[in-house]
Short mmCIF file of C-alpha atoms in Angstrom, two decimals:
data_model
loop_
_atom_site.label_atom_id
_atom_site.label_comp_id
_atom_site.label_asym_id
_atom_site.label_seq_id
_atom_site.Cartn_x
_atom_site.Cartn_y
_atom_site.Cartn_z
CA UNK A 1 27.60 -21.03 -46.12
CA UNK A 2 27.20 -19.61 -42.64
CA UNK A 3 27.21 -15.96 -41.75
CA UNK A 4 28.30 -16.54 -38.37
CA UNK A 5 30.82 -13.64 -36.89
CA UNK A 6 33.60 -16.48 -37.54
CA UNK A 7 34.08 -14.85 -40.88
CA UNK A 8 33.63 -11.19 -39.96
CA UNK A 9 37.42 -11.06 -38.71
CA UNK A 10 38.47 -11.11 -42.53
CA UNK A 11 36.06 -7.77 -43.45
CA UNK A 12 35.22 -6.02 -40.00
CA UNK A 13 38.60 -5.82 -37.97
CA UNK A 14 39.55 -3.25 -40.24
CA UNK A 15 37.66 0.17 -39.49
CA UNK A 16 34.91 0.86 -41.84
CA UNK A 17 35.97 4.44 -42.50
CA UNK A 18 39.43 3.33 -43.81
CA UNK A 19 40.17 5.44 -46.92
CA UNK A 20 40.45 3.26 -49.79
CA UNK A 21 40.96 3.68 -53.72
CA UNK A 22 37.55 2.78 -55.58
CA UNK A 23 39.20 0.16 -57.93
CA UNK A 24 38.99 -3.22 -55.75
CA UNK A 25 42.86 -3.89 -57.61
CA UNK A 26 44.83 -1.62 -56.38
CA UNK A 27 46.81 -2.04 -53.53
CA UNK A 28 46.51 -0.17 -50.06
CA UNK A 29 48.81 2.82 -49.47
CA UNK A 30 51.73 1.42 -46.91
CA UNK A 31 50.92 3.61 -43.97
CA UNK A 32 47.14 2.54 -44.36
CA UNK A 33 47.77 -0.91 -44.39
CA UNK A 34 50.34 -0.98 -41.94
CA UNK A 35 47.14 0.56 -39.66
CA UNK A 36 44.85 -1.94 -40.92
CA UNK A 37 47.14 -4.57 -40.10
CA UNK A 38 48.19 -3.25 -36.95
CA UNK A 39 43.84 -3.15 -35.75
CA UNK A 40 43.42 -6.69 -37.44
CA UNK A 41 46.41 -8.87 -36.12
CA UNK A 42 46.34 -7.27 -32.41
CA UNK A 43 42.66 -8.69 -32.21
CA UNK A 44 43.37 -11.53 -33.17
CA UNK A 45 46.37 -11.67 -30.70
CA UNK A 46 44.37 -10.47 -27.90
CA UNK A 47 41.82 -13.52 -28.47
CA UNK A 48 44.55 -16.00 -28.93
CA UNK A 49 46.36 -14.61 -25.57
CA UNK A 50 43.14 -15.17 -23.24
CA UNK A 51 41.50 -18.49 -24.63
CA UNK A 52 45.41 -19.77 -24.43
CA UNK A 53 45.44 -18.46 -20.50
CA UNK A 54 42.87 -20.34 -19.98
CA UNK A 55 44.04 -23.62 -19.79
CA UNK A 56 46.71 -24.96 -17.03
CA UNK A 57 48.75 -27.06 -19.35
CA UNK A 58 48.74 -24.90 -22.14
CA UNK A 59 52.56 -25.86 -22.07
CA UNK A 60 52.20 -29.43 -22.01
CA UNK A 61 49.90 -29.77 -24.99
CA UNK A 62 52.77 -27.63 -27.24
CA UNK A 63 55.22 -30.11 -25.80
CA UNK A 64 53.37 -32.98 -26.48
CA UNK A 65 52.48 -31.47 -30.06
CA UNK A 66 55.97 -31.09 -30.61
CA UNK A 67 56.71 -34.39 -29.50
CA UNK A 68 53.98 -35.95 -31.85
CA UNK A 69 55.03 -33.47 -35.02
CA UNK A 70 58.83 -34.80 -34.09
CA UNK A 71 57.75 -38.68 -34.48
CA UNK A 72 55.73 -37.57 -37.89
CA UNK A 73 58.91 -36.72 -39.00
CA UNK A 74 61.29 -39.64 -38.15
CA UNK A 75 58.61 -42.27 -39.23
CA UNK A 76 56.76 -39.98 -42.58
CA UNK A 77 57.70 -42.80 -44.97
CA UNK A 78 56.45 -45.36 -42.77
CA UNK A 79 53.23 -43.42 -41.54
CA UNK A 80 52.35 -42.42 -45.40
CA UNK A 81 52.23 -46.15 -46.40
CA UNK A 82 50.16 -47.21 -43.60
CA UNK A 83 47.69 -44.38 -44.13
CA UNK A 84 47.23 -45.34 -47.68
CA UNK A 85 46.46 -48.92 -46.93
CA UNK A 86 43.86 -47.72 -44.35
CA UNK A 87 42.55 -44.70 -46.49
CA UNK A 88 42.02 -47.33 -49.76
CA UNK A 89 40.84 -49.69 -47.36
CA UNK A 90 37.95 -47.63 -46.64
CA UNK A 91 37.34 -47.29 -50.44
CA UNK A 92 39.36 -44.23 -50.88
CA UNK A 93 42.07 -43.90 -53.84
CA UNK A 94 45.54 -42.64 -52.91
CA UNK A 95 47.51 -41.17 -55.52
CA UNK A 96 51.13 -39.82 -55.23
CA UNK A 97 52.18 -36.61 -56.61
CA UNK A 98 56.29 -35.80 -56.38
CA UNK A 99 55.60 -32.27 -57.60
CA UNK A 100 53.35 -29.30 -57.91
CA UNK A 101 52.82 -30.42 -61.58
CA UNK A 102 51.74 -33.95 -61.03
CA UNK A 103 49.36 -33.51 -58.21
CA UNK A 104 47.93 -30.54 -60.94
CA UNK A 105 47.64 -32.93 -63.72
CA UNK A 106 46.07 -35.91 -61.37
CA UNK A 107 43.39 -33.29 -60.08
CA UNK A 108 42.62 -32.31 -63.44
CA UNK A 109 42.49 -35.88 -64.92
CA UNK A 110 39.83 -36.97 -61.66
CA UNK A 111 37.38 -34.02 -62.54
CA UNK A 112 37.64 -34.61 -66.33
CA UNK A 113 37.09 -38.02 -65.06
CA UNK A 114 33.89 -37.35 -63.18
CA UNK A 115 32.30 -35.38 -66.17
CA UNK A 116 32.89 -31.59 -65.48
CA UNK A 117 34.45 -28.40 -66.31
CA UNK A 118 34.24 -26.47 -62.49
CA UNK A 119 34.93 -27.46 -59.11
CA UNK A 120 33.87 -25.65 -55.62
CA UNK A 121 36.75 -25.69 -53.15
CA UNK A 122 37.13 -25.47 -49.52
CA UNK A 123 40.64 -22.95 -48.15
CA UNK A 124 43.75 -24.87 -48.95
CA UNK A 125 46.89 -23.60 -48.89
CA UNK A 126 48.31 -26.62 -50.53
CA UNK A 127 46.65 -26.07 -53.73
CA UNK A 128 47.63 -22.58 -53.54
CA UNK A 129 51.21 -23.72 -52.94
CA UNK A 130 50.87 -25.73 -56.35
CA UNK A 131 48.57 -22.81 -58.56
CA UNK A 132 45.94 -25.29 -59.11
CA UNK A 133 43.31 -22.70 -59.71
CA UNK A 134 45.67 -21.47 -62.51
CA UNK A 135 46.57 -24.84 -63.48
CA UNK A 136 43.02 -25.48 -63.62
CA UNK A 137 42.52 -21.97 -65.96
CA UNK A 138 45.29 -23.21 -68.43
CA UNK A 139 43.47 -26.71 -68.93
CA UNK A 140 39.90 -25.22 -69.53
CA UNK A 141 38.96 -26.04 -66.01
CA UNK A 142 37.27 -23.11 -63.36
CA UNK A 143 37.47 -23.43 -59.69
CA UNK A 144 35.21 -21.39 -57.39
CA UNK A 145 37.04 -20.49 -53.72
CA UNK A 146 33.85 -20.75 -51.65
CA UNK A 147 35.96 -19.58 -48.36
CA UNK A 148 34.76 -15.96 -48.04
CA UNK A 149 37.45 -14.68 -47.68
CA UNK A 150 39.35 -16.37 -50.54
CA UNK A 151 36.57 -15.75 -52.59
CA UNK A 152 36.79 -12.00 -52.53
CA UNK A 153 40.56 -12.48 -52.97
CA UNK A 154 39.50 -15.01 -56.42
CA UNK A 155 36.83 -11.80 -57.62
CA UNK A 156 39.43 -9.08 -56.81
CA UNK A 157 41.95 -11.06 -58.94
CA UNK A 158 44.37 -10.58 -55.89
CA UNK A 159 46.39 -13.15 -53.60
CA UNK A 160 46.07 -14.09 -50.23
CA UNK A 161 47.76 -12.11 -48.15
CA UNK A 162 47.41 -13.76 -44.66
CA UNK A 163 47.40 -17.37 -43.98
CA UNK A 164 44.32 -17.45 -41.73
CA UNK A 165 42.47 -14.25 -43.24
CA UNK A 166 43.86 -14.41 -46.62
CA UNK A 167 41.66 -10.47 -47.64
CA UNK A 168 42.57 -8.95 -44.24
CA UNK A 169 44.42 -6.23 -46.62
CA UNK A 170 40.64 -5.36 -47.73
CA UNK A 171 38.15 -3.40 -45.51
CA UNK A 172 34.03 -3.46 -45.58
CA UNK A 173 33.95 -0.85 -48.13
CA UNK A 174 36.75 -2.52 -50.74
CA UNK A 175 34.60 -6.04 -50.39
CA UNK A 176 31.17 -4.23 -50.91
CA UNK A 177 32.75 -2.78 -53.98
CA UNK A 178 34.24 -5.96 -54.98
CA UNK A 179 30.87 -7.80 -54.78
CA UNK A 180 29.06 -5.20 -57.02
CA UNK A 181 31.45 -5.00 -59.51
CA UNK A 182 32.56 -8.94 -59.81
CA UNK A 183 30.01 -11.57 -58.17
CA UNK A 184 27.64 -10.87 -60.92
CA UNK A 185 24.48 -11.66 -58.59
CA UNK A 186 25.09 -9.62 -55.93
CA UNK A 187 21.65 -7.60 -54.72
CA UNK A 188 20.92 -4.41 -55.79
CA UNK A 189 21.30 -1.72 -52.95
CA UNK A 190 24.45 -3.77 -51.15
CA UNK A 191 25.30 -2.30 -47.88
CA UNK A 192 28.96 -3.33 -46.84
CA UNK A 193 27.56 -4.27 -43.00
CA UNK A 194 29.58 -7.76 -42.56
CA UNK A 195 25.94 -9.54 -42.40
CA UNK A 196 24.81 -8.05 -45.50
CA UNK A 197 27.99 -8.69 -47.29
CA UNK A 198 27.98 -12.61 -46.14
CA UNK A 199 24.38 -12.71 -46.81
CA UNK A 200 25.67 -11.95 -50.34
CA UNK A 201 27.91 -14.40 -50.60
CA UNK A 202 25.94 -17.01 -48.62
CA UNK A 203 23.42 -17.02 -51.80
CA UNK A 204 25.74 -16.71 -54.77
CA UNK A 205 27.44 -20.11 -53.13
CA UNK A 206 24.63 -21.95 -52.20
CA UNK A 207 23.96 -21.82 -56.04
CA UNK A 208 27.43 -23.10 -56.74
CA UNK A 209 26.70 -26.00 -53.87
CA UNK A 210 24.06 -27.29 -55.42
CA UNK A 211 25.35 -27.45 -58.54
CA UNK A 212 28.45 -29.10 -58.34
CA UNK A 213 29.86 -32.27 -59.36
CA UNK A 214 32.94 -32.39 -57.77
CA UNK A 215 35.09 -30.65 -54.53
CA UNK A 216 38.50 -29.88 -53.74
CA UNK A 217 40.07 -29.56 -50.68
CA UNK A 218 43.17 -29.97 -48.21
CA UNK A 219 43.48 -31.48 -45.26
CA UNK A 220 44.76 -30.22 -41.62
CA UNK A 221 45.71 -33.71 -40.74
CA UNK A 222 45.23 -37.07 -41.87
CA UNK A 223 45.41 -39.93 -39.09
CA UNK A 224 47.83 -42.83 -40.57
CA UNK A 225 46.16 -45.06 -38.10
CA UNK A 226 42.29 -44.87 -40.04
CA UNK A 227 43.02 -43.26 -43.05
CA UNK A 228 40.84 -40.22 -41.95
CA UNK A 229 41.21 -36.76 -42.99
CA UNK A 230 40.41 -33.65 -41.00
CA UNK A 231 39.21 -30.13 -42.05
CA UNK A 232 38.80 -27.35 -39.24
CA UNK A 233 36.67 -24.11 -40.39
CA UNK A 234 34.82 -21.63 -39.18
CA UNK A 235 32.43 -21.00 -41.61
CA UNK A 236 30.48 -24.47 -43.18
CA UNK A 237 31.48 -23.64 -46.33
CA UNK A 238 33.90 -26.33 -46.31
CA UNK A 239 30.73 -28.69 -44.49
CA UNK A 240 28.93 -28.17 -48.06
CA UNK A 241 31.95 -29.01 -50.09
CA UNK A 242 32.96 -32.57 -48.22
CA UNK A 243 29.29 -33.54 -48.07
CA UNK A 244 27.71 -32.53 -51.21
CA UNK A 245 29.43 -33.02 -54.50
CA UNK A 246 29.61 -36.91 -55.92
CA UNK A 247 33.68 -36.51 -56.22
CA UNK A 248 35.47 -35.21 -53.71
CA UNK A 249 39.56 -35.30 -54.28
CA UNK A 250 41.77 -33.73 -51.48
CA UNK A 251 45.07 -32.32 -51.53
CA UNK A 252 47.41 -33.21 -48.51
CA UNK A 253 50.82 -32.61 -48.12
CA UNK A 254 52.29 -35.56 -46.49
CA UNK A 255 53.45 -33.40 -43.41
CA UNK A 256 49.82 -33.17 -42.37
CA UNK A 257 49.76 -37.29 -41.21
CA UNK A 258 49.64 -37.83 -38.06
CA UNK A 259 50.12 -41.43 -36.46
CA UNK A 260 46.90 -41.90 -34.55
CA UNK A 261 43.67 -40.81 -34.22
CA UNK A 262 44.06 -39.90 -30.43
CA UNK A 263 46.43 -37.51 -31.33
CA UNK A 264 43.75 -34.88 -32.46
CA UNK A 265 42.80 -34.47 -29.10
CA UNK A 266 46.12 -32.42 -28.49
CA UNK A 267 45.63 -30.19 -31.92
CA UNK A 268 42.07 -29.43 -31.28
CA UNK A 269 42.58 -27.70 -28.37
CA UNK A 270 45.85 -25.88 -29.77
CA UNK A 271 44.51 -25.26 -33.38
CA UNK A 272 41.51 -23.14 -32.70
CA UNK A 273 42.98 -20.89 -30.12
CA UNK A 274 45.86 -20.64 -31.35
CA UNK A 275 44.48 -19.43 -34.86
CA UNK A 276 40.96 -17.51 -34.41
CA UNK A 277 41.30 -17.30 -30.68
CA UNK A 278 38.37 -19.85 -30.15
CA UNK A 279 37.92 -22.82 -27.78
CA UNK A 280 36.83 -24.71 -30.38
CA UNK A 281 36.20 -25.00 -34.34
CA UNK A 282 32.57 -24.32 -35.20
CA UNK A 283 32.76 -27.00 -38.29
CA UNK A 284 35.04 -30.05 -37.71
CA UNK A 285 34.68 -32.59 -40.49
CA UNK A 286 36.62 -35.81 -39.96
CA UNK A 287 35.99 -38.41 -42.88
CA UNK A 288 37.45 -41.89 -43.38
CA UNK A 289 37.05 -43.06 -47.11
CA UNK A 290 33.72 -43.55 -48.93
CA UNK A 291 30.55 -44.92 -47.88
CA UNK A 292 27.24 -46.29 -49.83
CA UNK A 293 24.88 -43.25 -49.56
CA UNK A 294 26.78 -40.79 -46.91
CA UNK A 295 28.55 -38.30 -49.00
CA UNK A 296 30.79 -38.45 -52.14
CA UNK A 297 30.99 -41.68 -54.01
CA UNK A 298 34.42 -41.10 -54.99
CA UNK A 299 37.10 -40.24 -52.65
CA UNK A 300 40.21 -39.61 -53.79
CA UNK A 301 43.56 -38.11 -51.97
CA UNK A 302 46.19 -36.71 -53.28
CA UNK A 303 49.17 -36.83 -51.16
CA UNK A 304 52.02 -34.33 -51.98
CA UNK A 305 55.11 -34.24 -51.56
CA UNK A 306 56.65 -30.69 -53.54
CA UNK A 307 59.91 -30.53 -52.11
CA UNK A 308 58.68 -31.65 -48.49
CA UNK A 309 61.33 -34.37 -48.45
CA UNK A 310 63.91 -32.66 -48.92
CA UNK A 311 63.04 -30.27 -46.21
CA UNK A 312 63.03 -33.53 -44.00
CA UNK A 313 66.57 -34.01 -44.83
CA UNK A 314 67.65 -30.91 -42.95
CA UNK A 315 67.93 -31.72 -39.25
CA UNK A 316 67.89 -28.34 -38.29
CA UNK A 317 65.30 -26.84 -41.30
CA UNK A 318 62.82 -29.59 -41.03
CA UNK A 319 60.99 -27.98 -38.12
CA UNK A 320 59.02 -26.25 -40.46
CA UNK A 321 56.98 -29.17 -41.24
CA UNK A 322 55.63 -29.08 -37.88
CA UNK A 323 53.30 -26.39 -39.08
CA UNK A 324 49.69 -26.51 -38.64
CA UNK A 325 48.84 -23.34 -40.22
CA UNK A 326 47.39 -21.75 -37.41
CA UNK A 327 49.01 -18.09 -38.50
CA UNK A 328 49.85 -17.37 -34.37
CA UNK A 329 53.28 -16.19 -35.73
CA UNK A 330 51.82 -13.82 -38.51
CA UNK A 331 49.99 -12.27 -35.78
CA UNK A 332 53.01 -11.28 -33.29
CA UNK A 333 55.30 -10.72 -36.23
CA UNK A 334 56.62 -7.00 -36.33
CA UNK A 335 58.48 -7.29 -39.90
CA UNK A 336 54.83 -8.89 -40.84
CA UNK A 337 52.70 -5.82 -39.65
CA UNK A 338 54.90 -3.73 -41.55
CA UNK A 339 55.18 -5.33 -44.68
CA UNK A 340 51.71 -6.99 -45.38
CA UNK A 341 51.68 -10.61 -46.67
CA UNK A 342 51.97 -10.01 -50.19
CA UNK A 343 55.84 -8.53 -49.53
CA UNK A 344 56.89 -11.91 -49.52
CA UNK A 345 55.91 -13.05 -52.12
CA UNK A 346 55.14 -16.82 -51.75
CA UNK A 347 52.36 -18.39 -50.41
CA UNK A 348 53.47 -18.61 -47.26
CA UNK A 349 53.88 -15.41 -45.26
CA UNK A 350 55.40 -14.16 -42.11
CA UNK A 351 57.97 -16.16 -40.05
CA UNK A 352 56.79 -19.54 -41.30
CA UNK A 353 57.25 -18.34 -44.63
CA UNK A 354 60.55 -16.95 -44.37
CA UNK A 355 62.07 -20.77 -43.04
CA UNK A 356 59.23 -22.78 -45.23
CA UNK A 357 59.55 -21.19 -48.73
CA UNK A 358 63.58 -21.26 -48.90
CA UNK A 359 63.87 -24.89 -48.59
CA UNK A 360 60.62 -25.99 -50.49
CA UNK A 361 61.96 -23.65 -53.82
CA UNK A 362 65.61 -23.65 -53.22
CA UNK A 363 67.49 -21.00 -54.86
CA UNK A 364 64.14 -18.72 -55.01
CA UNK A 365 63.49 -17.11 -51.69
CA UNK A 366 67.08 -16.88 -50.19
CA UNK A 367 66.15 -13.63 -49.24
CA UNK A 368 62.63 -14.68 -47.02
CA UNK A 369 64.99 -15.83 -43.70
CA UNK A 370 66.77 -12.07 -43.39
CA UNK A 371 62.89 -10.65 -42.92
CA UNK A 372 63.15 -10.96 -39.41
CA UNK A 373 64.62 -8.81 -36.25
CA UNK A 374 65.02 -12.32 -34.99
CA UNK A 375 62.89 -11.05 -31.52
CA UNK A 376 61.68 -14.43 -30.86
CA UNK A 377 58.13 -13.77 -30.36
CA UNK A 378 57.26 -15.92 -32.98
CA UNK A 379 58.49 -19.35 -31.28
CA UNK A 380 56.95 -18.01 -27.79
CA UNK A 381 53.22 -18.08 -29.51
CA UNK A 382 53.62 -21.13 -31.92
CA UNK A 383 51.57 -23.97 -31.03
CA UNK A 384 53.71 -27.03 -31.82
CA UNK A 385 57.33 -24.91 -30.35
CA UNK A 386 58.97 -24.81 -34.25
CA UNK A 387 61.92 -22.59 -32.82
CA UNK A 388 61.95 -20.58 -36.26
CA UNK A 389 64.70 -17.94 -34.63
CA UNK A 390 66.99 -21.07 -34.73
CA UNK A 391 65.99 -22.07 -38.32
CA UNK A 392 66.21 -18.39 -39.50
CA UNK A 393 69.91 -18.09 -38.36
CA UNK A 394 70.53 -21.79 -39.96
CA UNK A 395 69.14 -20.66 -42.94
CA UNK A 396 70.90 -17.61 -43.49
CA UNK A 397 74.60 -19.71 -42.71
CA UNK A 398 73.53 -22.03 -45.30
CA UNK A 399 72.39 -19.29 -47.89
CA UNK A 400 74.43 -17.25 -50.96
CA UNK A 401 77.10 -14.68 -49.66
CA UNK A 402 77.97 -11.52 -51.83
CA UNK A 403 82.07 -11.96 -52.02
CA UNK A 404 81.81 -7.97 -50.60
CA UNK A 405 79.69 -9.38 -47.66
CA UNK A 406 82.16 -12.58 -47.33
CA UNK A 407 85.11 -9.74 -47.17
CA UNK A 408 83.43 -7.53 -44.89
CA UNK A 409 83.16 -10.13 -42.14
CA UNK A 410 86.35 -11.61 -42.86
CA UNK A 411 87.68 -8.12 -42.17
CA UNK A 412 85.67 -7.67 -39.26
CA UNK A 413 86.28 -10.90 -37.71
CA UNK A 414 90.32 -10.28 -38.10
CA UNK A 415 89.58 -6.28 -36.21
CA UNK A 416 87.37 -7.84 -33.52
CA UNK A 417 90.12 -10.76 -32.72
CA UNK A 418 92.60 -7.82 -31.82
CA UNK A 419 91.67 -5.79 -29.19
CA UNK A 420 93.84 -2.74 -29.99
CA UNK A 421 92.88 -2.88 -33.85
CA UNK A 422 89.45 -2.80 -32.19
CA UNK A 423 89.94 -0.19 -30.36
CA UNK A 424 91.49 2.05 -33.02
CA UNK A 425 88.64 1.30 -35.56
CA UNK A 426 86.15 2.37 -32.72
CA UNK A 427 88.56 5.58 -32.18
CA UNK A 428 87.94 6.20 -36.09
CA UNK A 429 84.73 5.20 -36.58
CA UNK A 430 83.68 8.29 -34.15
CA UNK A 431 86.03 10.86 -36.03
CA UNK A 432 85.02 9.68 -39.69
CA UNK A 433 81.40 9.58 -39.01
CA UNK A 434 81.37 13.37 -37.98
CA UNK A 435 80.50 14.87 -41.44
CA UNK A 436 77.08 12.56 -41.81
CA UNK A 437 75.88 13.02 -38.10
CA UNK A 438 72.43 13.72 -37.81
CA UNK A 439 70.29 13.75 -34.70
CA UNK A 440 71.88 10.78 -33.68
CA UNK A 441 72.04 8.97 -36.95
CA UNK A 442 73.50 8.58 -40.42
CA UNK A 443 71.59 8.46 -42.59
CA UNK A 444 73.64 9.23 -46.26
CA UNK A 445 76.82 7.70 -46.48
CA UNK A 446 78.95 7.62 -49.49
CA UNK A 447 79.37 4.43 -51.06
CA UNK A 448 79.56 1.41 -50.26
CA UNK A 449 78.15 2.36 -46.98
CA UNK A 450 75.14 3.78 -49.11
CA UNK A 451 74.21 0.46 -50.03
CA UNK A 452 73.12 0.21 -46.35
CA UNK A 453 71.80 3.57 -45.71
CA UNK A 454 69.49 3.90 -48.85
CA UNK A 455 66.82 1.97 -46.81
CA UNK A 456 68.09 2.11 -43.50
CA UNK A 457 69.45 4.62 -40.56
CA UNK A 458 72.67 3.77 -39.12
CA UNK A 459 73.35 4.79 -35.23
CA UNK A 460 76.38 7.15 -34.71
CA UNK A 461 79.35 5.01 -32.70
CA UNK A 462 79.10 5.46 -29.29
CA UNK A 463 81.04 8.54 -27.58
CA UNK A 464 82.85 5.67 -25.49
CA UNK A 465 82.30 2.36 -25.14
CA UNK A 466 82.47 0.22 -22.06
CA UNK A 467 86.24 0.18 -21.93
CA UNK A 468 86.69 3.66 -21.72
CA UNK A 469 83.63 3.98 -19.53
CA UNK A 470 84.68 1.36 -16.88
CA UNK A 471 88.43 2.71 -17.03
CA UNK A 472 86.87 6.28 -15.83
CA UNK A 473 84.06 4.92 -13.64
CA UNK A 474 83.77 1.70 -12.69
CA UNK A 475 86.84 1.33 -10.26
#
């Protein structure tokens, strides 16, 4: 694995002098984290914002990445059959997983297949998205994250809680800490400078490179046209893992085809800068079935499906499948910088996550699309133009009402529609909110308002609104 500064983003954006708890487990302190987060994602941000300036038709390759992701998604049935035929023409196998539990249970079958108990795998969220590393567990099967910063994540017994930099809740310190007291052949007297720390890891994978029979990965695209699969990284671990091992099996969801091979001109440029804030990927590994001699003998891809489908069947909701992963809206994501990833607890964080993980686990994460103050700056930095305010308000129309919330708005609605009832509730709004005033805000109210003011302030009405002002000024 490399130890170029590609990685240190995901140990050294947080200040070294952070205060953390000595037990690598326990979770940050909200007010530290919300720093950390703060220092980590407005790097990042700033990186993104002047490689992006840099080109002229910046706007033209998200429109024309929209346009591509927009065709995916009319023609997916058609585009996964035809990369299939070209993928097994090139002496790959294609196998087709409906759920999270069948694309487990084929993965496990191919390395029981190929004669062993441990895999090495390269960042993927998709087999995050389906637990395979606990799958894997429950079977008698081990799987060793060789990402750095998913493997401190794996030896703190944590989850990811950013898409890009899955430990960025960790500092130097933490993942020195982590190292001594879980990698098992980390070197005596480890400093927590970045280099040492990747140094670390650099040796304790190469071992696990060497050794390994088989690799898992995803895929950031997969070209119908060839049958080719892409990985982008920044750190060669994933190099090792495509190259190296005799079995190789990859896990795809089928949003990740794209129709032809030309189109990757489009996502390189957007991908990189859009998610490190780099011109270009240092490792790009495109490969295109199995050859005699050049890397694994056995290819296999898994293409998933996991409620993707269905997704696709919502004109409005399926613009979440646009997603290439870059983590741009993570980055600019206020309700994200306050929270942390792990606050919404799915795989997928910040504004992606709040439209992708309601409609891939109905019923589950109704809650995900009212994380948002719906400011927009989400869509204004997403590569491929998914307008997620639009899919956030879509999503919350189509989600479970409370019958009190259903009344409340049906009452409301009937007030606004008469503009004397209106005026009258605004009249006795100021005079009943009197006895909670303070500083400008309410911030106790007796119930049911408490239900709203037991995690939130609530402005004091207005001394007159623009009626009253207009009638005494404005003529």
């Amino acid at each position: 694995m490399s130890a170029e500064p590609s990685f240190v983003p995901a140990a050294s954006l947080i200040p070294a002098d952070a205060p953390f708890p000595k037990a690598a487990k326990v979770a940050l302190g909200m007010p530290q984290l919300r720093k950390n987060l703060a220092h980590a994602t407005g790097t990042i941000r700033a990186k993104r914002a002047a490689v992006a300036g840099e080109l002229d038709d910046w706007e033209a390759l998200r429109d024309a990445a929209a346009a591509i992701k927009a065709d995916v998604q009319h023609r997916l049935p058609e585009l996964a059959v035809e990369f299939e035929r070209n993928a097994t023409a090139a002496g790959a196998h294609v196998h087709w997983a409906r759920d999270a539990k069948e694309a487990n249970e084929i993965a496990a079958r191919l390395v029981r297949e190929a004669g062993a108990d441990d895999v090495v795998k390269v960042k993927s969220m998709a087999t995050q998205e389906i637990e395979l590393n606990e799958h894997f567990e429950a079977v008698g099967l081990k799987a060793y994250e060789t990402d750095l910063a998913e493997l401190i994540v794996q030896l703190a017994e944590d989850k990811p809680s950013h898409i890009l930099v899955p430990a960025i809740h960790y500092n130097r310190t933490q993942i020195r800490e982590i190292f001594d007291q879980k990698m098992g052949d980390a070197p005596a007297g480890l400093t927590d400078e970045p280099a040492a720390l990747a140094e670390a890891a650099r040796l304790h994978l190469r071992r696990r490179f060497l050794s390994a029979k088989v690799a898992v990965s995803g895929a950031n695209f997969a070209v119908a046209e060839t049958g080719s699969l892409v990985v982008v990284e920044s750190e060669g671990n994933g190099r090792m893992c495509l190259t190296m091992p005799e079995t190789l099996i990859s896990i795809v969801g089928i949003e990740k085809l794209l129709p032809r091979f030309t189109d990757l001109e489009v996502f390189m440029q957007l991908l990189p800068r859009s998610s490190t804030g780099e011109r270009m990927n240092p490792y790009t590994s495109v490969w295109t079935g199995s050859r005699g001699g050049d890397g694994p003998k056995d290819v296999h891809v898994i293409l998933l499906d996991n409620g993707r489908t269905n997704v696709l069947a919502d004109e409005v909701g399926r613009q979440a499948l646009s997603c290439i992963r870059c983590s741009a809206c993570l980055n600019v994501c206020p309700v994200y910088e306050r929270t942390g990833g792990h606050a919404y607890g799915h795989v997928y964080p910040g504004p992606i996550g709040a439209i992708l993980a309601p409609q891939l686990e109905p019923g589950r994460h109704d809650d995900l699309p009212y994380a948002s103050s719906l400011c927009g700056a989400c869509y204004e930095v997403c590569p491929v133009k998914i307008n997620i305010p639009e899919v956030l308000v879509h999503l919350r129309q189509q989600g479970p009402h409370q019958a009190g919330e259903q009344a409340a708005m049906r009452a409301a609605t009937a007030v606004m529609a008469r503009p004397r009832l209106w005026r009258a509730a605004l009249r006795g709004a100021r005079l009943g909110s009197m006895p909670w005033r303070r500083k400008g805000f309410m911030r106790r109210l007796p119930w049911p308002g408490s239900r709203w003011t037991v995690s939130r302030d609530l402005p004091v009405p207005p001394k007159e609104d623009f009626r009253d002002w207009w009638k005494e000024r404005g003529r």
